[in-house]
Amino acid sequence: MTQRTRILRNAAIVGVSTALLGITAPVTAVANPSSPLTWGSCEGTTVDPRQQCATLQVPMDHSDPGSPLIDIAVSRIPAENPDARRGSLLLIAGGPGGSSLNDPSGKGQKLPQNVRDTHDLIGFAPRGLAPSTPVSCGLEHGDLATSKLRPWPAPDGSVDGNMATARRMADACARNGGELIKHLSTANEARDIDRVRAALGERKISAWGVSYGTYVGAVYSQLFPHRTDRIVLDSVDNPDPDRVNRAWLAGHEQGVEDTFPHFAAWASKPGNPDRLARRAADVRPMFLRLAARLDREPIPWPGANPEELNGNVLRQALLDGLYRPSRYPALAELIRAARQGTVPPAPQAPPEDVLQNVAGVGAGTLCNDVAWPESQAVYEKGVAESRAEYPLTAGMPRNAMLCASWPYPPREPVRITDHGPSNVLLVQNERDVATPLTGALKMREALGRRAVMVTVDSTGHDAYLANGNACGDRVVSRFLATGVRPGSDVYCR
């Protein structure tokens, strides 16, 4: 049994949707880097029957002509009106560690008819992510907890444990990640995308990138500007070339501050069955008191990872719960239970094979893109400052991830500039916990004349056709369908 088949089988056993995980095994047909793709049916029952799958081989090291080849899994749903077909629209997932392989069958079907009529919808699993050639760090089970992958400091603000965790995780990645983990990077993903474009037979390609996918789309547009058609960057990352993912992590402190008042207003609204307080102003101090109590007195939580609800698990649950308003009720349920000294049923986690794979891709990409400080003092200073200014996130956004002990040098940070065609549209919610508006404005500044930005008066991560509003959706849909953008930046109430 192959690893990719085992991952799919395990997902089915535990009842995890492979569509949700973005994992669909392609047929075994393989094309060499310069050949057209050979399409066949996709494995799995959750995809649209029109979706086709193929595998493309690309060099592990694009700078070495003799480099071993790795697989990239690709999918498509052809344009629904062949006579009106314009080209291909690539769907780029977030992450790093996300897949768009099932997106032609999923979010792609939310696109307006005139976009689906004129564009093949293309998905792919990035290098390292099954069913593309997979990578894994073989992390300890406890290190796969989200509250451990995010570097929450100790209750007193100490980062000693985080530095030890970084060393342990980085050592595991070096020991178990093989040669491929050294070649995971956003620039290499962009080069893989250009191989996909060529294999599709397209002179230019359009793209809709979300979250980390906005950075992938920006890097592709920087490295291959003459190959881009219509580029939509949705929920936009800060492209700071000196910090990259350190800036994304740090952005959470402002993202939580931007979004928490919306949650507090909801959680104090009369008539809300999940109401937590009589006034919005009472929700923040209540949450901070509860987190501090759980720091001192964790509640056992059998079946969860870790198997206790402590202060940092609650803080991570807050961050996760602010991603979209539809998650507010579950967050309120957890807070209510914790205040009473109980816990809800443990959340169901994906299969460990999947978590290991996603963690490995995330680690390799984040750590290879840019160098992180190795000095503990740098993190101690940043955490102390962050805790004082942003107590809801307790210093986590400026703390040390495993990249602080990464054994390999950064591959090649990419500086995003205004050199290239003016064919980029940014769409950004005002209140976004993961990619705050402040970071999106940095991307807007970097792209200069190449871009126009739509700022949406809405709350949540992922704006277009998700957590935005009708005004923003209309602007983006018109651009994808016709190529027409607003003449200048716009604000959608």
Coordinates of C-alpha atoms in Angstrom, one line a residue:
M1 CA 0.0 0.0 0.0
T2 CA 1.4 3.4 -1.0
Q3 CA 1.7 6.2 1.5
R4 CA -0.9 8.4 -0.4
T5 CA -3.4 5.5 -0.4
R6 CA -2.8 4.8 3.3
I7 CA -3.5 8.5 4.0
L8 CA -6.7 8.4 2.1
R9 CA -7.8 5.1 3.7
N10 CA -7.0 6.4 7.2
A11 CA -9.0 9.6 6.6
A12 CA -12.0 7.5 5.6
I13 CA -11.6 5.2 8.7
V14 CA -11.9 8.1 11.1
G15 CA -14.6 9.9 9.2
V16 CA -12.5 12.9 8.1
S17 CA -13.7 14.3 4.7
T18 CA -10.9 14.1 2.2
A19 CA -12.5 17.1 0.5
L20 CA -12.1 19.1 3.7
L21 CA -8.5 18.1 3.9
G22 CA -7.9 18.9 0.2
I23 CA -6.6 15.4 -0.5
T24 CA -7.7 13.4 -3.6
A25 CA -5.4 10.9 -5.2
P26 CA -4.8 11.4 -8.9
V27 CA -4.5 8.7 -11.5
T28 CA -1.1 7.2 -12.1
A29 CA -0.6 8.7 -15.5
V30 CA 2.6 10.9 -15.5
A31 CA 3.8 13.6 -17.8
N32 CA 7.4 14.8 -18.0
P33 CA 8.0 18.5 -17.3
S34 CA 7.6 19.5 -20.9
S35 CA 4.7 17.3 -21.9
P36 CA 1.0 18.0 -21.7
L37 CA -0.9 16.5 -18.8
T38 CA -2.6 13.1 -19.2
W39 CA -6.0 13.4 -17.6
G40 CA -8.0 10.7 -16.0
S41 CA -10.6 10.1 -13.3
C42 CA -10.0 11.2 -9.7
E43 CA -10.1 8.8 -6.8
G44 CA -12.6 9.5 -4.1
T45 CA -16.3 10.0 -4.0
T46 CA -16.5 13.6 -2.8
V47 CA -15.4 15.3 -6.0
D48 CA -17.6 16.5 -8.8
P49 CA -17.7 13.8 -11.5
R50 CA -16.5 16.4 -14.0
Q51 CA -13.2 16.8 -12.1
Q52 CA -10.2 15.2 -13.8
C53 CA -6.8 14.4 -12.2
A54 CA -3.2 14.0 -13.5
T55 CA 0.3 13.9 -12.2
L56 CA 3.1 16.2 -13.4
Q57 CA 6.8 15.6 -12.6
V58 CA 9.0 18.6 -11.8
P59 CA 12.6 18.8 -10.6
M60 CA 13.1 18.7 -6.9
D61 CA 15.8 21.4 -7.4
H62 CA 14.9 23.7 -10.3
S63 CA 18.5 25.0 -10.4
D64 CA 19.9 21.5 -11.1
P65 CA 19.1 20.0 -14.5
G66 CA 20.0 16.5 -13.1
S67 CA 17.8 16.9 -10.1
P68 CA 15.5 14.0 -9.1
L69 CA 11.9 14.4 -10.2
I70 CA 9.0 14.7 -7.8
D71 CA 5.3 14.4 -8.4
I72 CA 2.8 17.3 -8.4
A73 CA -0.9 16.3 -8.3
V74 CA -3.1 18.5 -10.5
S75 CA -6.8 18.6 -11.0
R76 CA -9.2 20.4 -13.3
I77 CA -12.8 21.0 -14.3
P78 CA -12.9 22.2 -17.9
A79 CA -14.6 25.4 -18.9
E80 CA -18.4 24.9 -19.1
N81 CA -18.7 26.7 -22.4
P82 CA -15.8 25.6 -24.6
D83 CA -16.7 28.0 -27.3
A84 CA -16.2 31.0 -24.9
R85 CA -13.1 29.5 -23.2
R86 CA -10.5 32.1 -22.3
G87 CA -7.9 30.0 -20.4
S88 CA -7.2 28.5 -17.0
L89 CA -7.9 29.9 -13.5
L90 CA -5.5 28.4 -10.9
L91 CA -6.9 28.1 -7.4
I92 CA -4.1 28.6 -4.8
A93 CA -4.8 27.4 -1.3
G94 CA -3.5 28.9 2.0
G95 CA -1.1 27.3 4.4
P96 CA 1.7 26.6 3.8
G97 CA 0.4 23.1 4.0
G98 CA -3.0 23.6 2.2
S99 CA -4.1 22.0 -1.0
S100 CA -6.5 23.2 -3.7
L101 CA -6.7 19.8 -5.3
N102 CA -10.5 19.5 -4.6
D103 CA -11.2 23.2 -5.0
P104 CA -12.5 22.9 -8.6
S105 CA -15.2 20.8 -7.2
G106 CA -15.7 22.9 -4.0
K107 CA -15.1 26.6 -3.8
G108 CA -14.6 26.8 -7.6
Q109 CA -18.3 26.0 -8.0
K110 CA -19.2 29.3 -6.1
L111 CA -17.7 31.3 -8.9
P112 CA -20.1 33.1 -11.2
Q113 CA -21.3 31.3 -14.3
N114 CA -19.5 33.6 -16.7
V115 CA -16.2 32.7 -15.0
R116 CA -16.8 28.9 -15.0
D117 CA -17.9 29.2 -18.6
T118 CA -14.7 30.8 -19.7
H119 CA -12.0 29.2 -17.5
D120 CA -10.8 25.7 -16.7
L121 CA -10.6 25.5 -12.9
I122 CA -7.3 24.2 -11.9
G123 CA -6.2 22.8 -8.4
F124 CA -3.0 21.3 -7.2
A125 CA -1.3 19.8 -4.1
P126 CA 1.9 21.8 -3.6
R127 CA 5.3 20.0 -3.4
G128 CA 5.6 17.9 -0.3
L129 CA 1.9 17.6 0.3
A130 CA 0.2 14.2 -0.5
P131 CA -0.8 13.0 -3.0
S132 CA 2.1 14.9 -4.5
T133 CA 5.4 13.4 -3.3
P134 CA 5.0 13.8 0.4
V135 CA 7.3 14.9 3.2
S136 CA 7.1 14.5 7.0
C137 CA 9.1 15.5 10.0
G138 CA 8.0 12.6 12.1
L139 CA 7.1 14.9 15.0
E140 CA 6.1 13.6 18.4
H141 CA 2.4 13.4 18.9
G142 CA 2.3 16.2 21.4
D143 CA 4.1 18.5 19.1
L144 CA 1.3 18.2 16.5
A145 CA -1.1 20.1 18.8
T146 CA -2.0 23.5 17.3
S147 CA -1.2 25.1 20.7
K148 CA 2.3 23.6 20.4
L149 CA 2.9 24.3 16.7
R150 CA 2.0 27.9 17.5
P151 CA 4.7 29.2 20.0
W152 CA 2.7 30.1 23.0
P153 CA 5.0 31.1 25.9
A154 CA 4.8 29.8 29.4
P155 CA 2.2 31.5 31.7
D156 CA 4.9 33.7 33.2
G157 CA 6.1 34.7 29.7
S158 CA 9.2 32.4 29.7
V159 CA 10.3 31.2 26.3
D160 CA 12.7 28.5 27.6
G161 CA 10.2 25.8 26.6
N162 CA 9.6 27.2 23.2
M163 CA 13.4 27.2 22.4
A164 CA 13.6 23.6 23.5
T165 CA 10.6 22.7 21.4
A166 CA 12.1 24.5 18.4
R167 CA 15.3 22.4 18.7
R168 CA 13.4 19.2 19.1
M169 CA 11.1 19.8 16.1
A170 CA 13.9 21.1 13.8
D171 CA 16.0 18.1 14.7
A172 CA 13.1 15.8 13.8
C173 CA 12.7 17.6 10.4
A174 CA 16.4 17.3 9.6
R175 CA 16.3 13.6 10.6
N176 CA 13.1 12.5 8.9
G177 CA 12.4 15.1 6.2
G178 CA 14.9 13.7 3.6
E179 CA 16.3 15.8 0.7
L180 CA 12.9 17.1 -0.3
I181 CA 12.4 19.2 2.9
K182 CA 15.4 21.3 1.9
H183 CA 13.7 22.3 -1.3
L184 CA 10.3 23.4 0.0
S185 CA 9.9 27.1 -0.5
T186 CA 7.5 29.6 -1.9
A187 CA 9.8 30.4 -4.9
N188 CA 10.0 26.7 -5.7
E189 CA 6.2 26.4 -5.5
A190 CA 6.0 29.3 -7.9
R191 CA 8.3 27.5 -10.3
D192 CA 6.2 24.4 -10.0
I193 CA 3.2 26.4 -10.9
D194 CA 4.9 27.6 -14.1
R195 CA 5.6 24.0 -15.0
V196 CA 1.9 23.3 -14.5
R197 CA 1.0 26.3 -16.7
A198 CA 3.3 25.0 -19.4
A199 CA 1.9 21.5 -19.2
L200 CA -1.6 22.9 -19.5
G201 CA -0.6 24.5 -22.8
E202 CA -1.3 28.0 -21.5
R203 CA 0.7 31.1 -22.5
K204 CA -0.6 32.9 -19.5
I205 CA -2.6 31.8 -16.4
S206 CA -5.0 33.5 -14.1
A207 CA -5.1 32.8 -10.4
W208 CA -7.2 33.2 -7.2
G209 CA -4.9 32.9 -4.2
V210 CA -6.2 33.0 -0.6
S211 CA -4.2 33.7 2.6
Y212 CA -0.7 32.2 2.2
G213 CA -1.8 31.6 -1.4
T214 CA -1.7 35.4 -1.9
Y215 CA 2.1 35.3 -1.2
V216 CA 2.4 32.4 -3.6
G217 CA 0.5 34.4 -6.2
A218 CA 2.6 37.5 -5.6
V219 CA 5.8 35.6 -5.9
Y220 CA 4.7 33.9 -9.1
S221 CA 3.8 37.3 -10.5
Q222 CA 7.2 38.6 -9.5
L223 CA 9.2 35.7 -11.0
F224 CA 7.0 35.2 -14.1
P225 CA 5.2 38.5 -14.7
H226 CA 4.8 37.8 -18.4
R227 CA 2.9 34.6 -17.7
T228 CA 0.1 36.2 -15.6
D229 CA -3.3 37.1 -16.8
R230 CA -5.8 38.1 -14.1
I231 CA -4.5 37.7 -10.5
V232 CA -6.8 37.9 -7.4
L233 CA -5.1 38.0 -4.0
D234 CA -7.7 37.4 -1.3
S235 CA -7.0 37.9 2.4
V236 CA -3.5 39.2 1.8
D237 CA -0.2 38.4 3.5
N238 CA 2.5 41.0 4.4
P239 CA 5.3 40.4 1.8
D240 CA 8.1 41.9 4.0
P241 CA 11.2 40.2 2.4
D242 CA 13.2 40.4 5.6
R243 CA 10.6 38.7 7.8
V244 CA 8.0 37.0 5.5
N245 CA 6.4 34.4 7.8
R246 CA 7.7 36.1 11.0
A247 CA 5.6 39.0 9.9
W248 CA 2.6 36.7 9.3
L249 CA 2.9 35.2 12.8
A250 CA 3.3 38.7 14.3
G251 CA 0.2 39.9 12.5
H252 CA -2.0 37.7 14.7
E253 CA -1.7 40.1 17.6
Q254 CA -3.2 43.0 15.5
G255 CA -5.6 40.6 13.8
V256 CA -7.1 39.5 17.2
E257 CA -7.4 43.1 18.3
D258 CA -9.1 44.0 15.1
T259 CA -11.6 41.1 15.3
F260 CA -12.3 40.6 19.1
P261 CA -14.6 43.6 19.4
H262 CA -16.9 42.0 16.8
F263 CA -16.9 38.8 18.7
A264 CA -17.6 40.7 22.0
A265 CA -20.5 42.5 20.5
W266 CA -22.0 39.2 19.3
A267 CA -21.3 37.5 22.6
S268 CA -23.1 40.2 24.6
K269 CA -26.1 40.7 22.3
P270 CA -29.5 40.3 24.0
G271 CA -31.4 37.3 22.7
N272 CA -28.2 35.4 21.7
P273 CA -28.5 31.9 23.1
D274 CA -24.7 31.8 23.3
R275 CA -24.5 35.1 25.2
L276 CA -21.4 35.4 27.5
A277 CA -21.8 38.8 29.1
R278 CA -24.3 41.7 29.5
R279 CA -22.0 44.2 27.9
A280 CA -19.4 43.9 25.1
A281 CA -16.9 45.7 27.4
D282 CA -17.2 42.8 29.9
V283 CA -16.1 40.0 27.4
R284 CA -12.4 40.9 27.2
P285 CA -11.7 41.0 31.0
M286 CA -13.8 37.8 31.5
F287 CA -11.7 36.0 28.8
L288 CA -8.4 37.2 30.3
R289 CA -9.4 36.1 33.8
L290 CA -10.5 32.7 32.5
A291 CA -7.2 32.1 30.6
A292 CA -5.2 33.1 33.7
R293 CA -7.3 30.7 35.8
L294 CA -6.7 27.8 33.3
D295 CA -2.9 28.6 33.4
R296 CA -3.0 27.8 37.1
E297 CA -5.7 25.1 37.1
P298 CA -6.1 23.2 33.8
I299 CA -9.2 21.1 33.2
P300 CA -8.6 17.5 32.0
W301 CA -9.8 17.0 28.4
P302 CA -9.6 13.3 27.5
G303 CA -9.2 12.7 23.8
A304 CA -7.8 16.2 23.0
N305 CA -4.2 17.1 22.2
P306 CA -3.0 18.0 24.8
E307 CA -5.4 16.2 27.1
E308 CA -6.1 19.3 29.1
L309 CA -7.8 22.7 28.6
N310 CA -5.1 25.1 29.8
G311 CA -4.7 28.8 29.3
N312 CA -2.8 28.5 26.0
V313 CA -5.2 26.0 24.6
L314 CA -8.0 28.5 25.3
R315 CA -6.0 31.3 23.7
Q316 CA -5.5 29.2 20.6
A317 CA -9.2 28.4 20.5
L318 CA -9.9 32.1 20.6
L319 CA -7.6 32.7 17.6
D320 CA -9.2 29.8 15.7
G321 CA -12.7 30.9 16.6
L322 CA -12.1 34.4 15.3
Y323 CA -11.4 33.1 11.7
R324 CA -15.1 33.5 10.8
P325 CA -18.3 34.5 12.6
S326 CA -19.8 31.0 12.0
R327 CA -17.3 29.7 14.5
Y328 CA -18.4 32.0 17.3
P329 CA -21.0 29.6 18.8
A330 CA -18.4 26.8 19.3
L331 CA -16.0 29.3 20.9
A332 CA -18.7 30.5 23.2
E333 CA -19.6 27.0 24.1
L334 CA -16.0 26.3 25.1
I335 CA -15.7 29.5 27.2
R336 CA -19.0 28.7 29.0
A337 CA -18.0 25.2 29.8
A338 CA -14.5 26.3 31.0
R339 CA -16.1 28.9 33.3
Q340 CA -18.1 26.0 34.9
G341 CA -15.0 23.8 35.2
T342 CA -16.0 21.4 32.4
V343 CA -15.2 20.8 28.8
P344 CA -17.2 20.0 25.6
P345 CA -16.4 16.8 23.7
A346 CA -12.9 16.8 22.4
P347 CA -12.6 18.1 18.8
Q348 CA -12.0 15.4 16.2
A349 CA -8.5 15.7 14.7
P350 CA -7.5 14.6 11.2
P351 CA -5.5 11.4 10.9
E352 CA -1.9 11.7 12.3
D353 CA -0.4 10.9 8.9
V354 CA -2.2 13.9 7.5
L355 CA -1.1 16.1 10.4
Q356 CA 2.5 15.0 10.0
N357 CA 2.4 15.7 6.3
V358 CA 0.9 19.2 6.7
A359 CA 3.3 20.1 9.5
G360 CA 6.3 19.0 7.4
V361 CA 5.3 21.1 4.5
G362 CA 4.6 24.1 6.7
A363 CA 7.9 23.8 8.5
G364 CA 10.0 23.4 5.4
T365 CA 8.3 26.3 3.6
L366 CA 8.3 28.7 6.6
C367 CA 11.9 28.0 7.6
N368 CA 13.4 27.9 4.1
D369 CA 11.8 31.1 2.9
V370 CA 13.7 33.4 5.3
A371 CA 16.2 33.2 8.2
W372 CA 14.8 33.5 11.7
P373 CA 16.8 34.8 14.7
E374 CA 18.6 32.1 16.6
S375 CA 19.1 34.2 19.8
Q376 CA 16.7 33.5 22.7
A377 CA 17.1 37.1 23.8
V378 CA 15.5 38.4 20.6
Y379 CA 12.4 36.3 21.4
E380 CA 12.4 37.2 25.1
K381 CA 12.3 40.9 24.2
G382 CA 9.6 40.5 21.6
V383 CA 7.4 38.3 23.8
A384 CA 7.6 40.7 26.7
E385 CA 6.7 43.7 24.5
S386 CA 3.8 41.9 22.8
R387 CA 2.4 40.6 26.1
A388 CA 2.2 44.2 27.5
E389 CA 0.6 45.6 24.4
Y390 CA -1.6 42.7 23.2
P391 CA -2.6 40.6 26.2
L392 CA -5.1 38.5 24.3
T393 CA -2.3 36.8 22.4
A394 CA 0.1 36.6 25.4
G395 CA 3.3 37.1 23.4
M396 CA 2.8 34.2 21.0
P397 CA 3.0 36.1 17.8
R398 CA 6.6 37.3 18.4
N399 CA 7.9 34.0 19.8
A400 CA 10.2 31.3 18.4
M401 CA 8.9 28.7 16.0
L402 CA 11.0 25.7 15.0
C403 CA 12.6 27.9 12.4
A404 CA 14.8 29.4 15.2
S405 CA 16.7 26.1 15.2
W406 CA 16.4 25.3 11.5
P407 CA 19.6 23.6 10.2
Y408 CA 19.4 24.8 6.6
P409 CA 20.1 28.3 5.2
P410 CA 17.2 30.2 3.6
R411 CA 16.8 29.4 0.0
E412 CA 16.0 32.8 -1.6
P413 CA 13.7 35.4 -0.1
V414 CA 11.7 37.2 -2.9
R415 CA 11.1 40.9 -2.8
I416 CA 7.7 41.9 -4.3
T417 CA 7.9 45.0 -6.5
D418 CA 5.8 47.0 -8.9
H419 CA 7.7 45.7 -11.9
G420 CA 5.3 43.9 -14.2
P421 CA 1.8 44.2 -15.8
S422 CA -1.0 46.0 -13.9
N423 CA -3.3 43.0 -13.5
V424 CA -3.5 42.3 -9.8
L425 CA -6.6 42.8 -7.6
L426 CA -6.4 42.6 -3.8
V427 CA -9.5 41.9 -1.7
Q428 CA -9.2 42.3 2.0
N429 CA -11.7 42.3 5.0
E430 CA -11.2 45.0 7.5
R431 CA -11.4 42.6 10.4
D432 CA -9.2 39.5 9.7
V433 CA -7.6 37.6 12.5
A434 CA -5.0 35.8 10.3
T435 CA -4.1 38.4 7.6
P436 CA -4.9 41.8 9.1
L437 CA -5.5 44.8 7.1
T438 CA -2.2 46.3 8.2
G439 CA -0.3 43.5 6.4
A440 CA -2.4 43.7 3.3
L441 CA -1.6 47.4 3.0
K442 CA 2.1 46.4 2.9
M443 CA 1.4 44.1 -0.1
R444 CA -0.6 46.9 -1.7
E445 CA 2.3 49.3 -1.3
A446 CA 4.9 46.8 -2.6
L447 CA 2.8 46.1 -5.8
G448 CA 2.3 49.8 -6.5
R449 CA 0.9 50.5 -9.9
R450 CA 0.4 46.8 -10.6
A451 CA -2.5 46.5 -8.2
V452 CA -5.9 47.9 -7.1
M453 CA -7.2 47.0 -3.6
V454 CA -10.8 46.4 -2.5
T455 CA -11.2 46.8 1.3
V456 CA -14.4 45.2 2.6
D457 CA -16.3 46.3 5.7
S458 CA -16.6 42.7 6.9
T459 CA -15.2 40.2 9.5
G460 CA -13.5 36.9 8.9
H461 CA -10.6 35.3 7.0
D462 CA -11.2 34.7 3.3
A463 CA -13.2 37.5 1.8
Y464 CA -14.3 36.7 -1.8
L465 CA -17.4 34.5 -1.9
A466 CA -16.9 33.6 1.8
N467 CA -16.8 36.2 4.6
G468 CA -16.8 39.4 2.6
N469 CA -19.9 41.2 1.3
A470 CA -21.8 41.5 -2.0
C471 CA -20.1 44.7 -3.0
G472 CA -16.6 43.1 -2.8
D473 CA -17.8 40.0 -4.5
R474 CA -19.1 42.0 -7.4
V475 CA -15.9 43.8 -8.0
V476 CA -13.8 40.6 -7.9
S477 CA -16.3 38.6 -10.1
R478 CA -16.3 41.4 -12.7
F479 CA -12.5 41.4 -12.9
L480 CA -12.3 37.6 -13.3
A481 CA -15.0 37.6 -15.9
T482 CA -14.0 40.7 -17.9
G483 CA -10.6 41.9 -16.8
V484 CA -12.1 45.2 -15.7
R485 CA -10.9 46.6 -12.4
P486 CA -11.8 49.8 -10.5
G487 CA -9.8 52.8 -11.6
S488 CA -8.5 53.2 -8.0
D489 CA -8.7 51.5 -4.6
V490 CA -12.3 51.1 -3.4
Y491 CA -14.0 50.6 0.0
C492 CA -17.0 48.3 0.1
R493 CA -19.4 48.9 3.0

